[in-house]
mmCIF file of C-alpha atoms in Angstrom:
data_model
loop_
_atom_site.group_PDB
_atom_site.id
_atom_site.type_symbol
_atom_site.label_atom_id
_atom_site.label_comp_id
_atom_site.label_asym_id
_atom_site.label_seq_id
_atom_site.Cartn_x
_atom_site.Cartn_y
_atom_site.Cartn_z
ATOM 1 C CA MET M 1 4.146 35.389 10.665
ATOM 2 C CA THR M 2 2.352 35.842 7.719
ATOM 3 C CA GLU M 3 -0.490 33.418 7.158
ATOM 4 C CA ARG M 4 -0.031 31.415 4.271
ATOM 5 C CA PRO M 5 -2.613 32.300 1.572
ATOM 6 C CA ARG M 6 -5.417 28.959 1.234
ATOM 7 C CA VAL M 7 -5.051 26.353 -1.427
ATOM 8 C CA THR M 8 -8.234 25.929 -3.252
ATOM 9 C CA LEU M 9 -8.960 22.062 -3.810
ATOM 10 C CA LEU M 10 -10.147 20.489 -7.129
ATOM 11 C CA GLY M 11 -13.638 19.798 -7.558
ATOM 12 C CA ALA M 12 -15.351 16.907 -8.434
ATOM 13 C CA GLY M 13 -16.100 18.825 -12.080
ATOM 14 C CA GLU M 14 -12.800 19.578 -13.072
ATOM 15 C CA ILE M 15 -11.097 16.470 -11.619
ATOM 16 C CA ARG M 16 -13.166 14.845 -14.930
ATOM 17 C CA ARG M 17 -11.968 17.793 -16.843
ATOM 18 C CA LEU M 18 -8.295 16.763 -16.223
ATOM 19 C CA ALA M 19 -9.026 13.130 -17.071
ATOM 20 C CA GLU M 20 -10.598 14.301 -20.053
ATOM 21 C CA GLU M 21 -7.682 16.798 -21.291
ATOM 22 C CA LEU M 22 -5.200 14.015 -20.463
ATOM 23 C CA ASP M 23 -7.663 11.438 -22.283
ATOM 24 C CA LEU M 24 -7.045 9.143 -19.063
ATOM 25 C CA ARG M 25 -8.667 6.420 -18.084
ATOM 26 C CA PRO M 26 -8.479 4.897 -14.499
ATOM 27 C CA THR M 27 -6.950 1.669 -14.853
ATOM 28 C CA LYS M 28 -7.385 -1.579 -12.263
ATOM 29 C CA THR M 29 -3.653 -2.309 -13.105
ATOM 30 C CA LEU M 30 -2.577 1.074 -11.744
ATOM 31 C CA GLY M 31 -4.966 1.454 -8.817
ATOM 32 C CA GLN M 32 -6.328 4.654 -10.012
ATOM 33 C CA ASN M 33 -9.050 5.851 -8.158
ATOM 34 C CA PHE M 34 -9.269 9.262 -7.193
ATOM 35 C CA VAL M 35 -10.996 11.404 -4.683
ATOM 36 C CA LEU M 36 -13.935 13.909 -5.688
ATOM 37 C CA ASP M 37 -14.915 14.516 -2.347
ATOM 38 C CA GLY M 38 -12.983 17.887 -0.755
ATOM 39 C CA ASN M 39 -14.087 17.963 3.061
ATOM 40 C CA THR M 40 -12.650 13.934 2.491
ATOM 41 C CA VAL M 41 -9.320 15.085 1.402
ATOM 42 C CA ARG M 42 -9.105 17.863 4.332
ATOM 43 C CA ARG M 43 -10.145 14.761 6.617
ATOM 44 C CA ILE M 44 -7.508 12.683 5.665
ATOM 45 C CA VAL M 45 -4.549 15.770 5.796
ATOM 46 C CA ALA M 46 -6.452 16.281 9.595
ATOM 47 C CA ALA M 47 -5.892 12.750 11.336
ATOM 48 C CA ALA M 48 -1.935 12.589 9.816
ATOM 49 C CA ASP M 49 -1.335 15.243 12.480
ATOM 50 C CA LEU M 50 0.958 16.821 10.220
ATOM 51 C CA ARG M 51 2.844 19.380 11.430
ATOM 52 C CA SER M 52 3.710 22.847 9.742
ATOM 53 C CA THR M 53 7.520 22.454 8.484
ATOM 54 C CA GLU M 54 6.861 18.443 7.743
ATOM 55 C CA HIS M 55 8.080 17.293 4.527
ATOM 56 C CA VAL M 56 5.540 14.554 2.996
ATOM 57 C CA LEU M 57 6.365 11.794 0.671
ATOM 58 C CA GLU M 58 3.005 10.916 -1.505
ATOM 59 C CA VAL M 59 2.618 8.062 -2.943
ATOM 60 C CA GLY M 60 0.718 8.267 -6.072
ATOM 61 C CA PRO M 61 -0.465 11.684 -5.907
ATOM 62 C CA GLY M 62 -3.073 11.211 -9.539
ATOM 63 C CA LEU M 63 -4.784 14.425 -10.552
ATOM 64 C CA GLY M 64 -3.503 16.280 -7.438
ATOM 65 C CA SER M 65 -6.638 16.099 -4.777
ATOM 66 C CA LEU M 66 -4.103 15.529 -1.971
ATOM 67 C CA THR M 67 -1.148 16.679 -3.039
ATOM 68 C CA LEU M 68 -2.740 20.651 -2.645
ATOM 69 C CA ALA M 69 -4.279 20.002 0.739
ATOM 70 C CA LEU M 70 -0.282 18.835 1.771
ATOM 71 C CA LEU M 71 1.110 21.569 0.215
ATOM 72 C CA ASP M 72 -1.851 23.777 2.255
ATOM 73 C CA THR M 73 -0.709 22.762 5.785
ATOM 74 C CA VAL M 74 3.122 21.231 5.371
ATOM 75 C CA GLY M 75 6.467 22.685 4.947
ATOM 76 C CA ALA M 76 7.181 20.120 0.918
ATOM 77 C CA VAL M 77 5.804 17.482 -0.512
ATOM 78 C CA THR M 78 7.639 15.250 -2.663
ATOM 79 C CA ALA M 79 4.977 13.287 -4.570
ATOM 80 C CA VAL M 80 6.132 9.900 -6.377
ATOM 81 C CA GLU M 81 3.649 9.253 -9.411
ATOM 82 C CA ILE M 82 4.086 6.095 -11.874
ATOM 83 C CA ASP M 83 1.997 7.471 -14.960
ATOM 84 C CA PRO M 84 4.077 10.240 -16.742
ATOM 85 C CA ARG M 85 1.015 11.663 -18.038
ATOM 86 C CA LEU M 86 -0.004 12.132 -14.325
ATOM 87 C CA ALA M 87 3.840 13.396 -12.843
ATOM 88 C CA ASP M 88 4.042 16.231 -15.867
ATOM 89 C CA LEU M 89 0.134 17.567 -14.799
ATOM 90 C CA LEU M 90 0.907 17.482 -11.159
ATOM 91 C CA PRO M 91 3.084 20.703 -10.916
ATOM 92 C CA ARG M 92 1.431 22.610 -13.669
ATOM 93 C CA THR M 93 -1.910 22.091 -11.651
ATOM 94 C CA VAL M 94 -0.243 23.053 -8.679
ATOM 95 C CA ALA M 95 0.895 26.457 -10.279
ATOM 96 C CA GLU M 96 -2.369 27.077 -11.152
ATOM 97 C CA HIS M 97 -4.416 26.135 -7.436
ATOM 98 C CA ALA M 98 -1.681 27.026 -5.147
ATOM 99 C CA PRO M 99 0.834 29.184 -7.054
ATOM 100 C CA THR M 100 2.618 30.813 -3.863
ATOM 101 C CA ARG M 101 3.597 26.830 -2.957
ATOM 102 C CA ARG M 102 4.774 25.396 -6.601
ATOM 103 C CA THR M 103 8.432 25.556 -4.934
ATOM 104 C CA ALA M 104 7.241 23.275 -2.650
ATOM 105 C CA LEU M 105 6.622 20.310 -4.354
ATOM 106 C CA GLN M 106 8.808 17.764 -6.061
ATOM 107 C CA VAL M 107 7.701 15.333 -8.248
ATOM 108 C CA ILE M 108 9.151 11.982 -9.183
ATOM 109 C CA ALA M 109 8.333 10.244 -11.506
ATOM 110 C CA ALA M 110 9.139 6.568 -10.857
ATOM 111 C CA ASP M 111 7.180 3.125 -9.641
ATOM 112 C CA ALA M 112 7.574 3.642 -5.683
ATOM 113 C CA MET M 113 8.641 0.101 -5.441
ATOM 114 C CA THR M 114 12.469 1.471 -6.924
ATOM 115 C CA VAL M 115 12.363 4.121 -5.675
ATOM 116 C CA THR M 116 15.071 4.992 -2.691
ATOM 117 C CA ALA M 117 16.219 7.268 -0.165
ATOM 118 C CA ASP M 118 18.694 9.626 -2.286
ATOM 119 C CA ARG M 119 15.538 10.273 -4.701
ATOM 120 C CA LEU M 120 13.581 11.602 -2.121
ATOM 121 C CA VAL M 121 15.970 14.240 -0.612
ATOM 122 C CA LEU M 122 14.989 17.797 -1.677
ATOM 123 C CA PRO M 123 16.662 20.545 -3.603
ATOM 124 C CA GLU M 124 18.436 23.324 -0.369
ATOM 125 C CA GLU M 125 16.604 26.163 -1.037
ATOM 126 C CA VAL M 126 13.353 24.438 0.278
ATOM 127 C CA ALA M 127 12.122 25.196 3.691
ATOM 128 C CA ALA M 128 11.591 21.844 5.044
ATOM 129 C CA PRO M 129 13.238 18.674 6.210
ATOM 130 C CA ALA M 130 15.554 17.367 2.876
ATOM 131 C CA GLU M 131 14.557 14.391 3.863
ATOM 132 C CA PRO M 132 10.472 13.165 4.273
ATOM 133 C CA THR M 133 9.376 12.870 7.539
ATOM 134 C CA ALA M 134 6.205 11.658 7.286
ATOM 135 C CA LEU M 135 4.166 9.668 4.709
ATOM 136 C CA VAL M 136 0.666 10.250 3.368
ATOM 137 C CA ALA M 137 -1.288 8.413 0.861
ATOM 138 C CA ASN M 138 -4.313 6.957 -1.320
ATOM 139 C CA LEU M 139 -2.059 3.668 -2.056
ATOM 140 C CA PRO M 140 -2.785 1.740 -4.739
ATOM 141 C CA TYR M 141 -5.593 -1.540 -4.101
ATOM 142 C CA ASN M 142 -3.577 -4.177 -5.481
ATOM 143 C CA VAL M 143 0.595 -2.927 -4.041
ATOM 144 C CA ALA M 144 -0.198 -1.400 -0.484
ATOM 145 C CA VAL M 145 1.488 -3.513 1.701
ATOM 146 C CA PRO M 146 4.656 -3.801 -0.511
ATOM 147 C CA VAL M 147 4.817 -0.148 -1.512
ATOM 148 C CA LEU M 148 4.193 0.637 2.362
ATOM 149 C CA LEU M 149 6.769 -2.146 3.761
ATOM 150 C CA HIS M 150 9.570 -0.780 1.053
ATOM 151 C CA LEU M 151 9.034 2.669 2.023
ATOM 152 C CA LEU M 152 9.383 2.191 5.989
ATOM 153 C CA ALA M 153 12.341 0.136 5.392
ATOM 154 C CA GLU M 154 13.839 2.884 2.601
ATOM 155 C CA VAL M 155 13.007 5.780 4.169
ATOM 156 C CA PRO M 156 14.268 5.686 7.868
ATOM 157 C CA THR M 157 13.261 9.345 8.101
ATOM 158 C CA LEU M 158 9.837 8.704 8.583
ATOM 159 C CA ARG M 159 8.336 9.464 11.855
ATOM 160 C CA ARG M 160 3.935 9.221 10.838
ATOM 161 C CA VAL M 161 2.565 7.578 8.106
ATOM 162 C CA LEU M 162 -1.266 7.612 7.276
ATOM 163 C CA VAL M 163 -2.429 5.482 4.229
ATOM 164 C CA MET M 164 -5.609 4.969 2.721
ATOM 165 C CA VAL M 165 -5.816 0.729 1.802
ATOM 166 C CA GLN M 166 -8.549 -1.368 1.080
ATOM 167 C CA ALA M 167 -10.720 -1.906 3.844
ATOM 168 C CA GLU M 168 -9.664 -5.283 4.744
ATOM 169 C CA VAL M 169 -6.464 -4.361 4.056
ATOM 170 C CA ALA M 170 -6.345 -1.999 6.769
ATOM 171 C CA ASP M 171 -8.027 -4.258 9.109
ATOM 172 C CA ARG M 172 -4.546 -6.834 8.256
ATOM 173 C CA LEU M 173 -2.397 -3.913 9.106
ATOM 174 C CA ALA M 174 -3.773 -3.412 11.887
ATOM 175 C CA ALA M 175 -4.288 -6.429 13.927
ATOM 176 C CA GLU M 176 -3.074 -7.581 17.251
ATOM 177 C CA PRO M 177 -1.926 -11.516 17.584
ATOM 178 C CA GLY M 178 -4.816 -13.905 17.935
ATOM 179 C CA SER M 179 -6.954 -11.853 15.346
ATOM 180 C CA LYS M 180 -8.251 -13.585 12.960
ATOM 181 C CA VAL M 181 -6.705 -11.248 9.973
ATOM 182 C CA TYR M 182 -3.087 -10.874 12.073
ATOM 183 C CA GLY M 183 -0.517 -11.947 9.236
ATOM 184 C CA ALA M 184 2.830 -11.726 7.982
ATOM 185 C CA PRO M 185 1.898 -7.927 6.840
ATOM 186 C CA SER M 186 0.520 -7.113 10.484
ATOM 187 C CA ALA M 187 3.643 -8.511 12.245
ATOM 188 C CA LYS M 188 6.358 -6.617 9.399
ATOM 189 C CA VAL M 189 4.757 -3.291 10.068
ATOM 190 C CA ALA M 190 5.087 -3.984 13.877
ATOM 191 C CA TRP M 191 8.370 -3.829 13.272
ATOM 192 C CA TYR M 192 8.583 -0.290 12.234
ATOM 193 C CA GLY M 193 5.827 0.794 14.308
ATOM 194 C CA VAL M 194 1.907 0.706 15.936
ATOM 195 C CA ALA M 195 -0.247 0.330 13.455
ATOM 196 C CA ARG M 196 -3.977 1.589 13.899
ATOM 197 C CA ARG M 197 -7.069 1.685 11.844
ATOM 198 C CA ALA M 198 -7.770 5.460 11.488
ATOM 199 C CA GLY M 199 -11.159 5.799 10.312
ATOM 200 C CA SER M 200 -13.396 4.415 7.314
ATOM 201 C CA ILE M 201 -13.756 5.871 3.623
ATOM 202 C CA SER M 202 -16.819 5.472 1.464
ATOM 203 C CA ARG M 203 -16.245 4.116 -1.653
ATOM 204 C CA ASN M 204 -18.568 6.968 -3.036
ATOM 205 C CA VAL M 205 -16.447 9.459 -3.009
ATOM 206 C CA PHE M 206 -13.908 7.741 -5.574
ATOM 207 C CA TRP M 207 -14.474 8.277 -9.124
ATOM 208 C CA PRO M 208 -14.582 5.545 -10.561
ATOM 209 C CA VAL M 209 -16.098 3.867 -7.563
ATOM 210 C CA PRO M 210 -14.453 1.115 -6.594
ATOM 211 C CA GLY M 211 -15.983 -2.225 -5.441
ATOM 212 C CA VAL M 212 -14.609 -2.095 -1.762
ATOM 213 C CA ASP M 213 -14.636 0.705 0.943
ATOM 214 C CA SER M 214 -11.287 2.043 2.189
ATOM 215 C CA ALA M 215 -9.825 2.849 5.498
ATOM 216 C CA LEU M 216 -7.057 4.447 7.255
ATOM 217 C CA VAL M 217 -4.313 3.188 8.653
ATOM 218 C CA SER M 218 -1.681 5.455 10.717
ATOM 219 C CA VAL M 219 1.738 4.219 11.874
ATOM 220 C CA ASP M 220 3.858 5.779 14.371
ATOM 221 C CA VAL M 221 7.393 4.932 13.661
ATOM 222 C CA HIS M 222 9.397 3.811 16.529
ATOM 223 C CA ARG M 223 11.830 6.823 17.165
ATOM 224 C CA HIS M 224 14.963 4.740 17.911
ATOM 225 C CA PRO M 225 15.381 2.264 14.844
ATOM 226 C CA ARG M 226 15.085 -1.610 15.777
ATOM 227 C CA THR M 227 19.737 -3.238 15.738
ATOM 228 C CA ASP M 228 18.266 -6.575 14.854
ATOM 229 C CA ASP M 229 18.246 -8.434 11.659
ATOM 230 C CA ARG M 230 15.191 -7.485 9.707
ATOM 231 C CA ALA M 231 15.716 -9.607 7.389
ATOM 232 C CA ALA M 232 16.451 -13.087 9.288
ATOM 233 C CA THR M 233 13.222 -11.844 11.084
ATOM 234 C CA PHE M 234 11.667 -11.802 8.035
ATOM 235 C CA ALA M 235 11.984 -14.736 6.576
ATOM 236 C CA VAL M 236 11.202 -16.308 9.804
ATOM 237 C CA VAL M 237 7.402 -14.392 9.289
ATOM 238 C CA ASP M 238 6.807 -15.548 6.099
ATOM 239 C CA ALA M 239 7.991 -19.532 7.023
ATOM 240 C CA ALA M 240 5.519 -19.410 9.626
ATOM 241 C CA PHE M 241 2.829 -17.574 8.081
ATOM 242 C CA ALA M 242 3.238 -19.405 4.834
ATOM 243 C CA GLN M 243 1.263 -22.659 6.428
ATOM 244 C CA ARG M 244 -1.106 -20.484 9.023
ATOM 245 C CA ARG M 245 -2.721 -23.399 10.804
ATOM 246 C CA LYS M 246 0.215 -25.047 11.791
ATOM 247 C CA THR M 247 2.132 -24.758 15.191
ATOM 248 C CA LEU M 248 5.893 -23.097 14.557
ATOM 249 C CA ARG M 249 7.298 -26.761 15.339
ATOM 250 C CA ALA M 250 5.492 -27.919 11.726
ATOM 251 C CA ALA M 251 5.576 -24.489 10.160
ATOM 252 C CA LEU M 252 9.561 -23.703 10.569
ATOM 253 C CA THR M 253 10.301 -27.095 9.264
ATOM 254 C CA GLY M 254 11.523 -26.020 5.641
ATOM 255 C CA TRP M 255 13.197 -22.759 7.368
ATOM 256 C CA ALA M 256 15.140 -25.228 9.989
ATOM 257 C CA GLY M 257 15.716 -27.813 8.057
ATOM 258 C CA SER M 258 13.829 -30.456 10.293
ATOM 259 C CA SER M 259 10.819 -30.415 12.854
ATOM 260 C CA ALA M 260 13.456 -31.626 15.589
ATOM 261 C CA PHE M 261 15.617 -28.095 14.863
ATOM 262 C CA ALA M 262 12.547 -26.027 14.301
ATOM 263 C CA GLN M 263 11.356 -27.158 18.095
ATOM 264 C CA GLU M 264 14.859 -26.782 19.685
ATOM 265 C CA ILE M 265 14.930 -22.707 18.048
ATOM 266 C CA CYS M 266 11.936 -22.058 19.313
ATOM 267 C CA GLU M 267 13.210 -23.655 22.693
ATOM 268 C CA ARG M 268 15.954 -21.673 22.944
ATOM 269 C CA ALA M 269 14.472 -18.423 21.745
ATOM 270 C CA ASP M 270 11.720 -19.329 24.907
ATOM 271 C CA VAL M 271 9.019 -19.106 22.330
ATOM 272 C CA ASP M 272 6.447 -22.080 22.786
ATOM 273 C CA PRO M 273 7.124 -24.448 19.523
ATOM 274 C CA GLY M 274 3.234 -25.546 19.984
ATOM 275 C CA ALA M 275 2.215 -21.901 19.162
ATOM 276 C CA ARG M 276 1.207 -21.238 15.868
ATOM 277 C CA GLY M 277 2.465 -17.847 13.923
ATOM 278 C CA GLU M 278 -0.914 -16.019 14.493
ATOM 279 C CA THR M 279 -0.098 -15.715 18.303
ATOM 280 C CA LEU M 280 3.180 -14.576 18.454
ATOM 281 C CA ARG M 281 4.538 -10.813 18.491
ATOM 282 C CA ILE M 282 6.788 -9.134 16.316
ATOM 283 C CA ASP M 283 9.414 -9.503 19.319
ATOM 284 C CA ASP M 284 8.895 -13.859 19.478
ATOM 285 C CA PHE M 285 9.897 -14.018 15.813
ATOM 286 C CA THR M 286 12.760 -11.600 16.164
ATOM 287 C CA ARG M 287 14.267 -13.802 19.237
ATOM 288 C CA ILE M 288 13.614 -17.032 17.053
ATOM 289 C CA ALA M 289 15.795 -15.839 14.041
ATOM 290 C CA ASP M 290 18.696 -14.124 16.771
ATOM 291 C CA ALA M 291 18.102 -18.164 18.630
ATOM 292 C CA MET M 292 19.368 -19.158 15.200
ATOM 293 C CA LYS M 293 22.295 -17.422 14.515
ATOM 294 C CA ALA M 294 23.215 -17.662 17.985
ATOM 295 C CA VAL M 295 23.385 -21.623 16.795
ATOM 296 C CA ASP M 296 24.904 -20.523 13.566
ATOM 297 C CA ARG M 297 28.073 -18.695 15.234
ATOM 298 C CA GLY M 298 28.464 -21.618 17.737
ATOM 299 C CA GLU M 299 28.931 -24.049 14.947
ATOM 300 C CA GLN M 300 31.570 -21.901 13.256
ATOM 301 C CA GLU M 301 33.538 -21.045 16.138
#
């Protein structure tokens, strides 16, 4: 097999030059913080543990640092970029720094929260899986959790995830039940797979320098999709964590209609109604949702 030519990554000077060319002033609104350090970019790709045939979905490629490193490693990249200037620039940057890989890039100018799976399919001539098999991204801090959950729900072909997020968000996503930071995001991500913290990233490798440090989170997506009712389960999760310090009996009162019925549903699900949401695993929330559905079916018969 012919070895693929190495891709030239962007240096700090070139990143600033490209930004100046676009008259780009990174904004907090779009969560624009660009990674300047090539070693950090390579480290992110290595941590993702990607196969050479992978079709990677990248959200917020920015000026293309991570995109280039991904194209140096995998079969194809679909990059979703909300800023039209950056979306227009990315193919030119790839053509200049990775000319043999330019056809392996697909750019979608859109808000990731509006993207559906059918928009992510590659053209037939690209030698990679048609649909994304991995998500690797430096997610904007202000929308990291909603974007991650949206894509996990929308793209069932994903098998591995590695995202860079604010350090405290990483702690929440990877938290286990009983932890002080375990919450609704932790439980919801656990629906899709096993989340782990995969390393820390210093704020000093970014431009502009953010006020917080970042961290990597990996998600090993379940090979066999769950068949339970996700919406019903997530409704229970939201209710349980809306009043974090309350017992399930109290926290689920609004969801169930009364505290007595909330207690009955928990007991039917073999979950202690005196427990708090932060002690429950995702399977516990699912059993509560299923118990409510069973009662509803019984009333309809």
